[in-house]
PDB file of C-alpha atoms in Angstrom:
ATOM      1  CA  MET A 162       0.005   0.033   0.030  1.00 87.00           C
ATOM      2  CA  GLU A 163       1.172   3.327  -0.862  1.00 88.00           C
ATOM      3  CA  ILE A 164       0.491   6.414   1.298  1.00 88.00           C
ATOM      4  CA  ARG A 165       0.326   9.838  -0.323  1.00 86.00           C
ATOM      5  CA  MET A 166      -1.332  13.103  -0.066  1.00 85.00           C
ATOM      6  CA  ALA A 167      -5.007  12.931  -1.022  1.00 85.00           C
ATOM      7  CA  ARG A 168      -6.447  14.712  -4.234  1.00 86.00           C
ATOM      8  CA  GLU A 169     -10.010  15.601  -4.859  1.00 84.00           C
ATOM      9  CA  GLU A 170     -10.079  13.041  -7.721  1.00 86.00           C
ATOM     10  CA  ASP A 171      -9.761  10.412  -5.056  1.00 86.00           C
ATOM     11  CA  HIS A 172     -13.499  11.108  -4.366  1.00 86.00           C
ATOM     12  CA  ASP A 173     -14.786   8.488  -6.724  1.00 85.00           C
ATOM     13  CA  ASP A 174     -12.757   5.493  -5.307  1.00 87.00           C
ATOM     14  CA  LEU A 175     -13.502   6.493  -1.738  1.00 84.00           C
ATOM     15  CA  ALA A 176     -17.076   7.162  -2.313  1.00 82.00           C
ATOM     16  CA  ALA A 177     -17.632   3.830  -3.664  1.00 81.00           C
ATOM     17  CA  ILE A 178     -16.005   2.132  -0.621  1.00 80.00           C
ATOM     18  CA  LEU A 179     -18.067   4.524   1.880  1.00 75.00           C
ATOM     19  CA  GLN A 180     -21.277   3.821   0.007  1.00 71.00           C
ATOM     20  CA  SER A 181     -20.883   0.064   0.487  1.00 71.00           C
ATOM     21  CA  SER A 182     -19.546   0.072   3.980  1.00 64.00           C
ATOM     22  CA  ILE A 183     -21.677   2.549   5.777  1.00 58.00           C
ATOM     23  CA  LYS A 184     -25.539   1.485   5.674  1.00 51.00           C
ATOM     24  CA  MET A 185     -26.996   4.018   8.264  1.00 45.00           C
ATOM     25  CA  TYR A 186     -26.171   7.120   6.166  1.00 52.00           C
ATOM     26  CA  THR A 187     -25.962   7.861   2.390  1.00 53.00           C
ATOM     27  CA  LEU A 188     -23.711  10.142   0.720  1.00 54.00           C
ATOM     28  CA  LYS A 189     -26.820  12.134  -0.282  1.00 59.00           C
ATOM     29  CA  GLU A 190     -27.206  13.316   3.228  1.00 61.00           C
ATOM     30  CA  PHE A 191     -23.753  14.913   3.324  1.00 61.00           C
ATOM     31  CA  GLY A 192     -23.480  16.177  -0.285  1.00 63.00           C
ATOM     32  CA  GLU A 193     -22.698  14.399  -3.582  1.00 68.00           C
ATOM     33  CA  PHE A 194     -19.031  15.513  -3.330  1.00 76.00           C
ATOM     34  CA  PHE A 195     -18.603  15.441   0.658  1.00 75.00           C
ATOM     35  CA  ILE A 196     -15.212  13.652   0.327  1.00 79.00           C
ATOM     36  CA  ALA A 197     -13.861  15.837  -2.287  1.00 81.00           C
ATOM     37  CA  ASP A 198     -14.803  18.746  -0.369  1.00 78.00           C
ATOM     38  CA  LEU A 199     -13.278  17.249   2.819  1.00 77.00           C
ATOM     39  CA  ILE A 200      -9.959  16.589   0.857  1.00 80.00           C
ATOM     40  CA  ALA A 201     -10.023  20.052  -0.560  1.00 78.00           C
ATOM     41  CA  THR A 202     -10.345  21.614   2.675  1.00 73.00           C
ATOM     42  CA  GLN A 203      -7.127  19.999   3.834  1.00 69.00           C
ATOM     43  CA  ASN A 204      -5.421  21.610   0.648  1.00 64.00           C
ATOM     44  CA  GLN A 205      -3.273  24.629   1.595  1.00 58.00           C
ATOM     45  CA  THR A 206      -3.891  26.634  -1.271  1.00 51.00           C
ATOM     46  CA  ARG A 207      -7.868  26.284  -0.819  1.00 53.00           C
ATOM     47  CA  ARG A 208      -7.723  27.094   2.854  1.00 55.00           C
ATOM     48  CA  GLN A 209      -6.063  30.259   2.215  1.00 57.00           C
ATOM     49  CA  ALA A 210      -8.479  31.171  -0.625  1.00 54.00           C
ATOM     50  CA  ARG A 211     -11.658  30.297   1.497  1.00 55.00           C
ATOM     51  CA  ASN A 212     -10.133  31.288   4.799  1.00 59.00           C
ATOM     52  CA  TYR A 213     -10.576  27.823   6.508  1.00 55.00           C
ATOM     53  CA  ARG A 214      -9.428  27.458  10.019  1.00 55.00           C
ATOM     54  CA  SER A 215      -8.249  23.909   9.464  1.00 54.00           C
ATOM     55  CA  ASP A 216      -4.334  23.250   9.770  1.00 62.00           C
ATOM     56  CA  GLY A 217      -4.809  19.618   8.944  1.00 67.00           C
ATOM     57  CA  LYS A 218      -3.736  17.305   5.956  1.00 79.00           C
ATOM     58  CA  ALA A 219      -5.569  14.499   4.253  1.00 83.00           C
ATOM     59  CA  ILE A 220      -3.871  11.369   3.158  1.00 86.00           C
ATOM     60  CA  VAL A 221      -4.749   8.310   1.230  1.00 87.00           C
ATOM     61  CA  GLY A 222      -3.807   4.600   1.176  1.00 91.00           C
ATOM     62  CA  GLN A 223      -3.452   3.596  -2.465  1.00 90.00           C
ATOM     63  CA  VAL A 224      -3.387   0.083  -3.616  1.00 92.00           C
ATOM     64  CA  GLY A 225      -2.526  -0.069  -7.326  1.00 89.00           C
ATOM     65  CA  ASP A 226      -4.064   2.884  -8.897  1.00 88.00           C
ATOM     66  CA  LYS A 227      -7.046   3.291  -6.640  1.00 89.00           C
ATOM     67  CA  ALA A 228      -7.472   5.057  -3.321  1.00 89.00           C
ATOM     68  CA  VAL A 229      -8.808   2.496  -0.612  1.00 89.00           C
ATOM     69  CA  GLY A 230      -8.542   4.579   2.523  1.00 87.00           C
ATOM     70  CA  LEU A 231      -8.811   8.196   3.642  1.00 85.00           C
ATOM     71  CA  MET A 232      -7.191   9.864   6.845  1.00 83.00           C
ATOM     72  CA  SER A 233      -7.491  13.311   7.987  1.00 78.00           C
ATOM     73  CA  ILE A 234      -4.703  14.679  10.173  1.00 76.00           C
ATOM     74  CA  SER A 235      -4.920  17.999  12.134  1.00 69.00           C
ATOM     75  CA  ILE A 236      -3.150  19.721  14.888  1.00 68.00           C
ATOM     76  CA  THR A 237      -6.590  21.040  15.900  1.00 62.00           C
ATOM     77  CA  VAL A 238      -7.937  19.073  18.832  1.00 58.00           C
ATOM     78  CA  TYR A 239     -11.646  20.081  18.392  1.00 63.00           C
ATOM     79  CA  GLN A 240     -12.598  19.000  14.882  1.00 64.00           C
ATOM     80  CA  GLY A 241     -15.960  20.526  15.354  1.00 65.00           C
ATOM     81  CA  GLN A 242     -14.436  24.007  15.019  1.00 66.00           C
ATOM     82  CA  CYS A 243     -13.312  22.992  11.493  1.00 63.00           C
ATOM     83  CA  PHE A 244     -16.088  20.692  10.343  1.00 65.00           C
ATOM     84  CA  ASP A 245     -19.708  20.398  10.625  1.00 68.00           C
ATOM     85  CA  LEU A 246     -19.902  16.992  12.392  1.00 70.00           C
ATOM     86  CA  GLU A 247     -23.445  17.331  14.028  1.00 70.00           C
ATOM     87  CA  VAL A 248     -24.752  14.913  11.451  1.00 69.00           C
ATOM     88  CA  PHE A 249     -22.113  12.447  12.676  1.00 68.00           C
ATOM     89  CA  ASP A 250     -22.907  13.123  16.335  1.00 67.00           C
ATOM     90  CA  ASN A 251     -19.623  14.971  16.470  1.00 68.00           C
ATOM     91  CA  LEU A 252     -17.915  11.648  16.308  1.00 67.00           C
ATOM     92  CA  TYR A 253     -19.067  10.588  19.807  1.00 72.00           C
ATOM     93  CA  LYS A 254     -21.120   7.706  20.824  1.00 75.00           C
ATOM     94  CA  SER A 255     -24.823   8.311  20.457  1.00 75.00           C
ATOM     95  CA  GLU A 256     -25.464   7.979  24.177  1.00 81.00           C
ATOM     96  CA  TYR A 257     -22.985  10.605  25.012  1.00 81.00           C
ATOM     97  CA  MET A 258     -24.475  13.028  22.353  1.00 78.00           C
ATOM     98  CA  GLU A 259     -27.828  12.290  23.691  1.00 83.00           C
ATOM     99  CA  ALA A 260     -26.737  13.266  27.138  1.00 87.00           C
ATOM    100  CA  ILE A 261     -25.157  16.612  25.612  1.00 84.00           C
ATOM    101  CA  ARG A 262     -28.440  17.386  23.725  1.00 85.00           C
ATOM    102  CA  ASN A 263     -30.412  17.008  27.016  1.00 90.00           C
ATOM    103  CA  ARG A 264     -28.037  19.236  28.779  1.00 91.00           C
ATOM    104  CA  LEU A 265     -28.140  21.854  26.059  1.00 89.00           C
ATOM    105  CA  ASP A 266     -32.036  21.671  26.266  1.00 92.00           C
ATOM    106  CA  GLN A 267     -31.841  22.223  29.990  1.00 93.00           C
ATOM    107  CA  LEU A 268     -29.538  24.988  29.793  1.00 93.00           C
ATOM    108  CA  ALA A 269     -31.891  26.617  27.013  1.00 93.00           C
ATOM    109  CA  LEU A 270     -34.651  26.184  29.353  1.00 94.00           C
ATOM    110  CA  GLU A 271     -32.856  27.840  32.371  1.00 94.00           C
ATOM    111  CA  ASP A 272     -31.961  30.601  30.283  1.00 93.00           C
ATOM    112  CA  GLN A 273     -35.454  31.234  29.174  1.00 93.00           C
ATOM    113  CA  ILE A 274     -36.618  31.061  32.832  1.00 94.00           C
ATOM    114  CA  ASN A 275     -33.861  33.421  33.777  1.00 93.00           C
ATOM    115  CA  LYS A 276     -34.915  35.719  31.152  1.00 91.00           C
ATOM    116  CA  GLN A 277     -38.442  35.635  32.270  1.00 92.00           C
ATOM    117  CA  ILE A 278     -37.598  36.296  35.847  1.00 92.00           C
ATOM    118  CA  THR A 279     -35.135  39.173  34.810  1.00 87.00           C
ATOM    119  CA  ASN A 280     -38.144  40.719  32.728  1.00 84.00           C
ATOM    120  CA  TYR A 281     -40.585  40.305  35.622  1.00 87.00           C
ATOM    121  CA  LYS A 282     -38.251  41.999  37.984  1.00 86.00           C
ATOM    122  CA  LYS A 283     -37.583  44.703  35.648  1.00 81.00           C
ATOM    123  CA  HIS A 284     -41.456  45.182  35.188  1.00 80.00           C
ATOM    124  CA  ILE A 285     -41.885  45.316  39.071  1.00 83.00           C
ATOM    125  CA  GLU A 286     -39.019  48.098  39.205  1.00 78.00           C
ATOM    126  CA  LEU A 287     -40.706  50.015  36.303  1.00 77.00           C
ATOM    127  CA  THR A 288     -43.975  49.972  37.764  1.00 76.00           C
ATOM    128  CA  LYS A 289     -42.734  51.184  41.256  1.00 76.00           C
ATOM    129  CA  GLU A 290     -40.881  53.958  39.552  1.00 75.00           C
ATOM    130  CA  ALA A 291     -43.925  54.929  37.532  1.00 73.00           C
ATOM    131  CA  MET A 292     -46.045  54.776  40.485  1.00 73.00           C
ATOM    132  CA  LYS A 293     -43.602  57.169  42.470  1.00 70.00           C
ATOM    133  CA  CYS A 294     -43.679  59.612  39.547  1.00 70.00           C
ATOM    134  CA  HIS A 295     -47.588  59.605  39.420  1.00 75.00           C
ATOM    135  CA  MET A 296     -49.336  62.157  41.401  1.00 74.00           C
ATOM    136  CA  ILE A 297     -51.139  59.527  43.611  1.00 76.00           C
ATOM    137  CA  GLY A 298     -47.892  57.740  44.445  1.00 76.00           C
ATOM    138  CA  GLN A 299     -46.354  61.364  45.177  1.00 82.00           C
ATOM    139  CA  ARG A 300     -49.171  62.207  47.609  1.00 84.00           C
ATOM    140  CA  LEU A 301     -48.730  58.858  49.425  1.00 83.00           C
ATOM    141  CA  TYR A 302     -44.825  59.585  49.800  1.00 85.00           C
ATOM    142  CA  LEU A 303     -45.888  63.120  51.021  1.00 88.00           C
ATOM    143  CA  GLN A 304     -48.440  61.996  53.558  1.00 90.00           C
ATOM    144  CA  GLN A 305     -45.726  59.654  54.903  1.00 89.00           C
ATOM    145  CA  TYR A 306     -43.167  62.698  55.086  1.00 91.00           C
ATOM    146  CA  CYS A 307     -45.654  64.934  56.823  1.00 92.00           C
ATOM    147  CA  PHE A 308     -46.587  62.149  59.252  1.00 91.00           C
ATOM    148  CA  ASP A 309     -42.869  61.608  60.222  1.00 92.00           C
ATOM    149  CA  ARG A 310     -42.814  65.456  60.891  1.00 92.00           C
ATOM    150  CA  ASP A 311     -46.278  65.783  62.316  1.00 92.00           C
ATOM    151  CA  GLN A 312     -45.464  66.774  65.683  1.00 93.00           C
ATOM    152  CA  GLU A 313     -42.659  69.410  64.627  1.00 93.00           C
ATOM    153  CA  ILE A 314     -45.159  71.030  62.157  1.00 93.00           C
ATOM    154  CA  LYS A 315     -48.106  71.311  64.492  1.00 93.00           C
ATOM    155  CA  GLN A 316     -45.877  72.552  67.333  1.00 93.00           C
ATOM    156  CA  LYS A 317     -44.767  75.297  65.003  1.00 92.00           C
ATOM    157  CA  ILE A 318     -48.346  76.336  64.016  1.00 92.00           C
ATOM    158  CA  ASP A 319     -49.374  76.245  67.782  1.00 92.00           C
ATOM    159  CA  ASP A 320     -46.488  78.691  68.623  1.00 91.00           C
ATOM    160  CA  TYR A 321     -47.945  81.159  66.058  1.00 90.00           C
ATOM    161  CA  GLY A 322     -51.238  80.924  67.989  1.00 85.00           C
ATOM    162  CA  GLN A 323     -49.925  83.519  70.431  1.00 87.00           C
ATOM    163  CA  GLU A 324     -51.178  86.974  69.279  1.00 83.00           C
ATOM    164  CA  ASP A 325     -47.767  88.735  69.106  1.00 88.00           C
ATOM    165  CA  LEU A 326     -46.281  86.111  66.812  1.00 90.00           C
ATOM    166  CA  ALA A 327     -49.427  85.739  64.778  1.00 88.00           C
ATOM    167  CA  LYS A 328     -49.312  89.291  63.904  1.00 90.00           C
ATOM    168  CA  THR A 329     -45.925  88.796  62.140  1.00 91.00           C
ATOM    169  CA  LEU A 330     -47.370  86.240  59.726  1.00 91.00           C
ATOM    170  CA  THR A 331     -47.639  87.260  55.961  1.00 92.00           C
ATOM    171  CA  GLN A 332     -47.933  85.384  52.701  1.00 92.00           C
ATOM    172  CA  GLN A 333     -44.099  85.266  52.394  1.00 94.00           C
ATOM    173  CA  VAL A 334     -43.395  84.176  55.987  1.00 93.00           C
ATOM    174  CA  VAL A 335     -45.845  81.349  55.622  1.00 94.00           C
ATOM    175  CA  THR A 336     -44.410  80.306  52.252  1.00 94.00           C
ATOM    176  CA  ASN A 337     -40.861  80.185  53.666  1.00 95.00           C
ATOM    177  CA  MET A 338     -42.136  78.301  56.649  1.00 94.00           C
ATOM    178  CA  ILE A 339     -43.969  75.462  54.515  1.00 94.00           C
ATOM    179  CA  ASN A 340     -40.792  75.365  52.304  1.00 94.00           C
ATOM    180  CA  GLY A 341     -38.632  74.762  55.557  1.00 94.00           C
ATOM    181  CA  TRP A 342     -40.772  72.044  56.341  1.00 94.00           C
ATOM    182  CA  LEU A 343     -40.712  70.268  52.821  1.00 93.00           C
ATOM    183  CA  LYS A 344     -36.781  71.000  52.530  1.00 93.00           C
ATOM    184  CA  ASP A 345     -36.016  67.193  52.501  1.00 92.00           C
ATOM    185  CA  TYR A 346     -39.053  66.441  50.341  1.00 88.00           C
ATOM    186  CA  GLN A 347     -38.416  65.124  46.794  1.00 84.00           C
ATOM    187  CA  VAL A 348     -40.730  65.285  43.812  1.00 81.00           C
ATOM    188  CA  PHE A 349     -39.869  62.225  41.965  1.00 75.00           C
ATOM    189  CA  LYS A 350     -39.285  62.414  38.159  1.00 73.00           C
ATOM    190  CA  PRO A 351     -38.908  59.524  35.490  1.00 71.00           C
ATOM    191  CA  SER A 352     -35.360  57.948  35.749  1.00 69.00           C
ATOM    192  CA  ASP A 353     -33.211  56.930  33.010  1.00 69.00           C
ATOM    193  CA  LEU A 354     -34.585  53.396  33.281  1.00 68.00           C
ATOM    194  CA  PHE A 355     -37.449  54.389  31.244  1.00 67.00           C
ATOM    195  CA  LEU A 356     -35.103  55.225  28.371  1.00 66.00           C
ATOM    196  CA  GLU A 357     -34.282  51.462  28.092  1.00 70.00           C
ATOM    197  CA  TYR A 358     -37.883  50.527  27.815  1.00 68.00           C
ATOM    198  CA  PRO A 359     -39.552  53.657  25.865  1.00 68.00           C
ATOM    199  CA  ASP A 360     -42.515  51.396  24.983  1.00 70.00           C
ATOM    200  CA  SER A 361     -43.407  50.662  28.640  1.00 69.00           C
ATOM    201  CA  PHE A 362     -45.869  52.963  30.622  1.00 67.00           C
ATOM    202  CA  LYS A 363     -46.572  55.479  27.797  1.00 66.00           C
ATOM    203  CA  ASP A 364     -48.955  57.366  30.033  1.00 68.00           C
ATOM    204  CA  LEU A 365     -46.164  58.182  32.291  1.00 67.00           C
ATOM    205  CA  GLU A 366     -46.384  61.361  34.261  1.00 65.00           C
ATOM    206  CA  CYS A 367     -43.587  64.004  35.095  1.00 70.00           C
ATOM    207  CA  ILE A 368     -44.454  66.429  37.925  1.00 72.00           C
ATOM    208  CA  THR A 369     -42.963  69.781  37.358  1.00 75.00           C
ATOM    209  CA  ILE A 370     -44.615  71.620  40.085  1.00 82.00           C
ATOM    210  CA  LYS A 371     -42.776  72.682  43.286  1.00 89.00           C
ATOM    211  CA  PRO A 372     -43.191  70.692  46.615  1.00 89.00           C
ATOM    212  CA  ILE A 373     -45.232  73.403  48.281  1.00 92.00           C
ATOM    213  CA  GLN A 374     -47.780  73.188  45.331  1.00 91.00           C
ATOM    214  CA  VAL A 375     -47.839  69.481  45.670  1.00 90.00           C
ATOM    215  CA  LEU A 376     -48.846  69.833  49.402  1.00 93.00           C
ATOM    216  CA  LEU A 377     -51.346  72.664  48.943  1.00 93.00           C
ATOM    217  CA  GLU A 378     -53.057  70.583  46.036  1.00 90.00           C
ATOM    218  CA  ALA A 379     -53.117  67.549  48.329  1.00 90.00           C
ATOM    219  CA  LEU A 380     -54.700  69.560  51.408  1.00 92.00           C
ATOM    220  CA  GLU A 381     -57.257  70.795  49.088  1.00 90.00           C
ATOM    221  CA  PHE A 382     -58.846  67.435  49.153  1.00 87.00           C
ATOM    222  CA  PHE A 383     -59.148  67.751  52.808  1.00 88.00           C
ATOM    223  CA  GLY A 384     -60.683  71.017  53.250  1.00 89.00           C
ATOM    224  CA  LEU A 385     -57.980  73.721  52.551  1.00 92.00           C
ATOM    225  CA  PRO A 386     -59.728  76.405  50.485  1.00 92.00           C
ATOM    226  CA  LYS A 387     -58.430  76.893  46.835  1.00 91.00           C
ATOM    227  CA  GLY A 388     -56.268  80.119  46.508  1.00 92.00           C
ATOM    228  CA  TYR A 389     -55.506  79.732  50.237  1.00 92.00           C
ATOM    229  CA  MET A 390     -51.932  81.228  49.972  1.00 92.00           C
ATOM    230  CA  ASN A 391     -53.671  84.295  48.358  1.00 91.00           C
ATOM    231  CA  GLY A 392     -56.046  84.873  51.165  1.00 88.00           C
ATOM    232  CA  GLU A 393     -58.832  82.714  50.230  1.00 89.00           C
ATOM    233  CA  GLY A 394     -60.752  81.075  53.150  1.00 87.00           C
ATOM    234  CA  HIS A 395     -59.126  82.983  55.905  1.00 88.00           C
ATOM    235  CA  TRP A 396     -60.664  84.010  59.137  1.00 85.00           C
ATOM    236  CA  LYS A 397     -64.091  82.337  58.126  1.00 83.00           C
ATOM    237  CA  ASP A 398     -66.999  83.149  60.247  1.00 76.00           C
ATOM    238  CA  TRP A 399     -64.584  85.694  62.096  1.00 73.00           C
ATOM    239  CA  ALA A 400     -67.566  88.231  62.685  1.00 67.00           C
ATOM    240  CA  LYS A 401     -69.930  85.561  63.692  1.00 74.00           C
ATOM    241  CA  LYS A 402     -67.450  84.214  66.426  1.00 76.00           C
ATOM    242  CA  LYS A 403     -66.673  87.747  67.708  1.00 69.00           C
ATOM    243  CA  GLU A 404     -70.550  88.360  67.843  1.00 70.00           C
ATOM    244  CA  GLU A 405     -71.087  85.273  70.023  1.00 71.00           C
ATOM    245  CA  GLU A 406     -68.116  86.252  72.273  1.00 67.00           C
ATOM    246  CA  GLN A 407     -69.540  89.689  72.662  1.00 68.00           C
ATOM    247  CA  LYS A 408     -72.945  88.201  73.621  1.00 70.00           C
ATOM    248  CA  ALA A 409     -71.188  85.843  76.020  1.00 67.00           C
ATOM    249  CA  LEU A 410     -69.437  88.843  77.570  1.00 68.00           C
ATOM    250  CA  SER A 411     -72.618  90.880  77.959  1.00 68.00           C
ATOM    251  CA  LEU A 412     -74.414  88.187  79.669  1.00 69.00           C
ATOM    252  CA  LYS A 413     -71.874  88.236  82.329  1.00 65.00           C
ATOM    253  CA  ARG A 414     -71.772  92.028  82.804  1.00 59.00           C
ATOM    254  CA  PRO A 415     -74.854  93.781  84.685  1.00 59.00           C
ATOM    255  CA  LYS A 416     -76.662  96.244  82.371  1.00 56.00           C
ATOM    256  CA  ARG A 417     -76.469  99.985  83.233  1.00 55.00           C
ATOM    257  CA  GLN A 418     -78.288 102.899  81.838  1.00 53.00           C
ATOM    258  CA  GLN A 419     -75.748 105.502  80.537  1.00 52.00           C
ATOM    259  CA  LYS A 420     -75.909 108.686  78.557  1.00 52.00           C
ATOM    260  CA  LYS A 421     -74.532 108.384  75.035  1.00 51.00           C
ATOM    261  CA  THR A 422     -71.430 110.517  75.117  1.00 53.00           C
ATOM    262  CA  ASN A 423     -68.620 111.061  72.501  1.00 53.00           C
ATOM    263  CA  LYS A 424     -66.451 108.491  74.587  1.00 52.00           C
ATOM    264  CA  LYS A 425     -69.287 105.903  74.087  1.00 52.00           C
ATOM    265  CA  ALA A 426     -69.511 106.562  70.481  1.00 49.00           C
ATOM    266  CA  LYS A 427     -65.885 106.090  70.148  1.00 50.00           C
ATOM    267  CA  LYS A 428     -66.074 102.878  72.019  1.00 50.00           C
ATOM    268  CA  GLU A 429     -68.776 101.588  69.695  1.00 51.00           C
ATOM    269  CA  ASP A 430     -66.449 102.371  66.625  1.00 48.00           C
ATOM    270  CA  LYS A 431     -63.891 100.229  68.309  1.00 51.00           C
ATOM    271  CA  ASP A 432     -66.317  97.368  68.948  1.00 56.00           C
ATOM    272  CA  GLU A 433     -66.923  97.632  65.299  1.00 58.00           C
ATOM    273  CA  ASP A 434     -63.323  96.989  64.458  1.00 64.00           C
ATOM    274  CA  ILE A 435     -63.448  93.853  66.466  1.00 70.00           C
ATOM    275  CA  PHE A 436     -65.699  92.344  64.026  1.00 69.00           C
ATOM    276  CA  LYS A 437     -63.241  93.046  61.012  1.00 79.00           C
ATOM    277  CA  PRO A 438     -60.971  90.091  60.194  1.00 80.00           C
ATOM    278  CA  PRO A 439     -57.368  90.564  61.272  1.00 84.00           C
ATOM    279  CA  PRO A 440     -54.982  91.716  58.464  1.00 85.00           C
ATOM    280  CA  TYR A 441     -52.350  89.037  59.129  1.00 89.00           C
ATOM    281  CA  PHE A 442     -52.320  85.433  57.761  1.00 91.00           C
ATOM    282  CA  ASP A 443     -54.656  82.835  59.081  1.00 91.00           C
ATOM    283  CA  LEU A 444     -52.817  79.390  59.827  1.00 91.00           C
ATOM    284  CA  GLY A 445     -56.169  77.982  61.068  1.00 90.00           C
ATOM    285  CA  PRO A 446     -57.436  76.420  57.548  1.00 92.00           C
ATOM    286  CA  PHE A 447     -54.011  74.939  56.820  1.00 94.00           C
ATOM    287  CA  SER A 448     -53.798  73.341  60.458  1.00 92.00           C
ATOM    288  CA  GLN A 449     -57.241  71.770  60.034  1.00 92.00           C
ATOM    289  CA  ALA A 450     -56.428  70.406  56.481  1.00 92.00           C
ATOM    290  CA  PHE A 451     -52.927  69.101  57.477  1.00 94.00           C
ATOM    291  CA  THR A 452     -54.332  67.410  60.647  1.00 92.00           C
ATOM    292  CA  THR A 453     -56.928  65.429  58.515  1.00 91.00           C
ATOM    293  CA  PHE A 454     -54.209  64.666  55.851  1.00 90.00           C
ATOM    294  CA  THR A 455     -51.762  63.079  58.060  1.00 90.00           C
ATOM    295  CA  SER A 456     -54.470  61.061  59.822  1.00 88.00           C
ATOM    296  CA  VAL A 457     -56.658  59.564  57.108  1.00 82.00           C
ATOM    297  CA  SER A 458     -56.352  56.189  55.815  1.00 75.00           C
ATOM    298  CA  ALA A 459     -55.748  54.918  52.147  1.00 64.00           C
ATOM    299  CA  GLU A 460     -59.458  54.278  51.932  1.00 68.00           C
ATOM    300  CA  THR A 461     -60.377  57.830  53.060  1.00 66.00           C
ATOM    301  CA  ARG A 462     -57.941  59.449  50.577  1.00 62.00           C
ATOM    302  CA  ALA A 463     -59.472  57.275  47.754  1.00 64.00           C
ATOM    303  CA  GLN A 464     -63.122  58.389  48.749  1.00 66.00           C
ATOM    304  CA  ALA A 465     -61.715  62.134  48.953  1.00 60.00           C
ATOM    305  CA  ARG A 466     -60.273  61.937  45.367  1.00 60.00           C
ATOM    306  CA  SER A 467     -63.716  60.301  44.100  1.00 65.00           C
ATOM    307  CA  VAL A 468     -65.693  63.184  45.648  1.00 60.00           C
ATOM    308  CA  SER A 469     -63.398  65.765  44.281  1.00 56.00           C
ATOM    309  CA  ALA A 470     -63.564  64.203  40.793  1.00 57.00           C
ATOM    310  CA  ARG A 471     -67.394  64.302  40.775  1.00 62.00           C
ATOM    311  CA  GLN A 472     -67.392  67.912  41.772  1.00 56.00           C
ATOM    312  CA  GLU A 473     -65.020  68.882  39.081  1.00 54.00           C
ATOM    313  CA  SER A 474     -67.119  66.801  36.330  1.00 59.00           C
ATOM    314  CA  LYS A 475     -70.260  68.572  37.537  1.00 60.00           C
ATOM    315  CA  SER A 476     -68.528  71.962  37.495  1.00 55.00           C
TER     316      SER A 476
END
């Protein structure tokens, strides 16, 4: 037997031998000129022309003028990188390949499950982010923020119940005071996370108003008059309350007949001034609405929103 480098024309001799010895496959499954392609792949010139990664050689055993055997020699340990050996079970035993395929199927299933878990977690994260940016979620956070500072805020309001301090209250003083209470409060805006998922939560809200406006709008659900910071709803029923106080005082004092003098006329003018509302800012409506806001449950909040929505739709 002569051993020499294989040539593509050896295909005919080798194909006849392969066809007669291998019954489980036919050459049609691998291509009509499969052996010729295999030999050509080992040819240095063709490897360079077609950029094959194989560094092997193909040799044949020749008896007389016919090739009777083929051997492919390569320095590459993993032949699967150079040839499509899937149809040959990668030259492994069928039991081994079955185990490999089962393992690959298992890994594919695990990968699919992991992707589903990742997508679910991402959806939950996006939902939480969207809820925080929504006005309802913002008010929930605001309520908790105010609840944590409830005593501090109420104490400050009580301090201004003293007449000398109350007279110093102006719109600007109260604005600064509320802003001070809200200095650590954060108005949430959509994060960059939504840039990764532009098709998710297309109705996402972005709140652009200041924290003080968020608080005042929330308190309007709980009785704070609209336009409160501009004086609306201040000193409500002041004259009625003073009239009741005057009646109560007059019942305690004995009645005396007196002549009407200039001094008494001046006193009556002074009494009329009592019924005029004070010129300084009234913290009463804010205090009442704030107390209700920090004490209500989620159910009550929902009911308040529903009532407000119905009133707005009617108007």
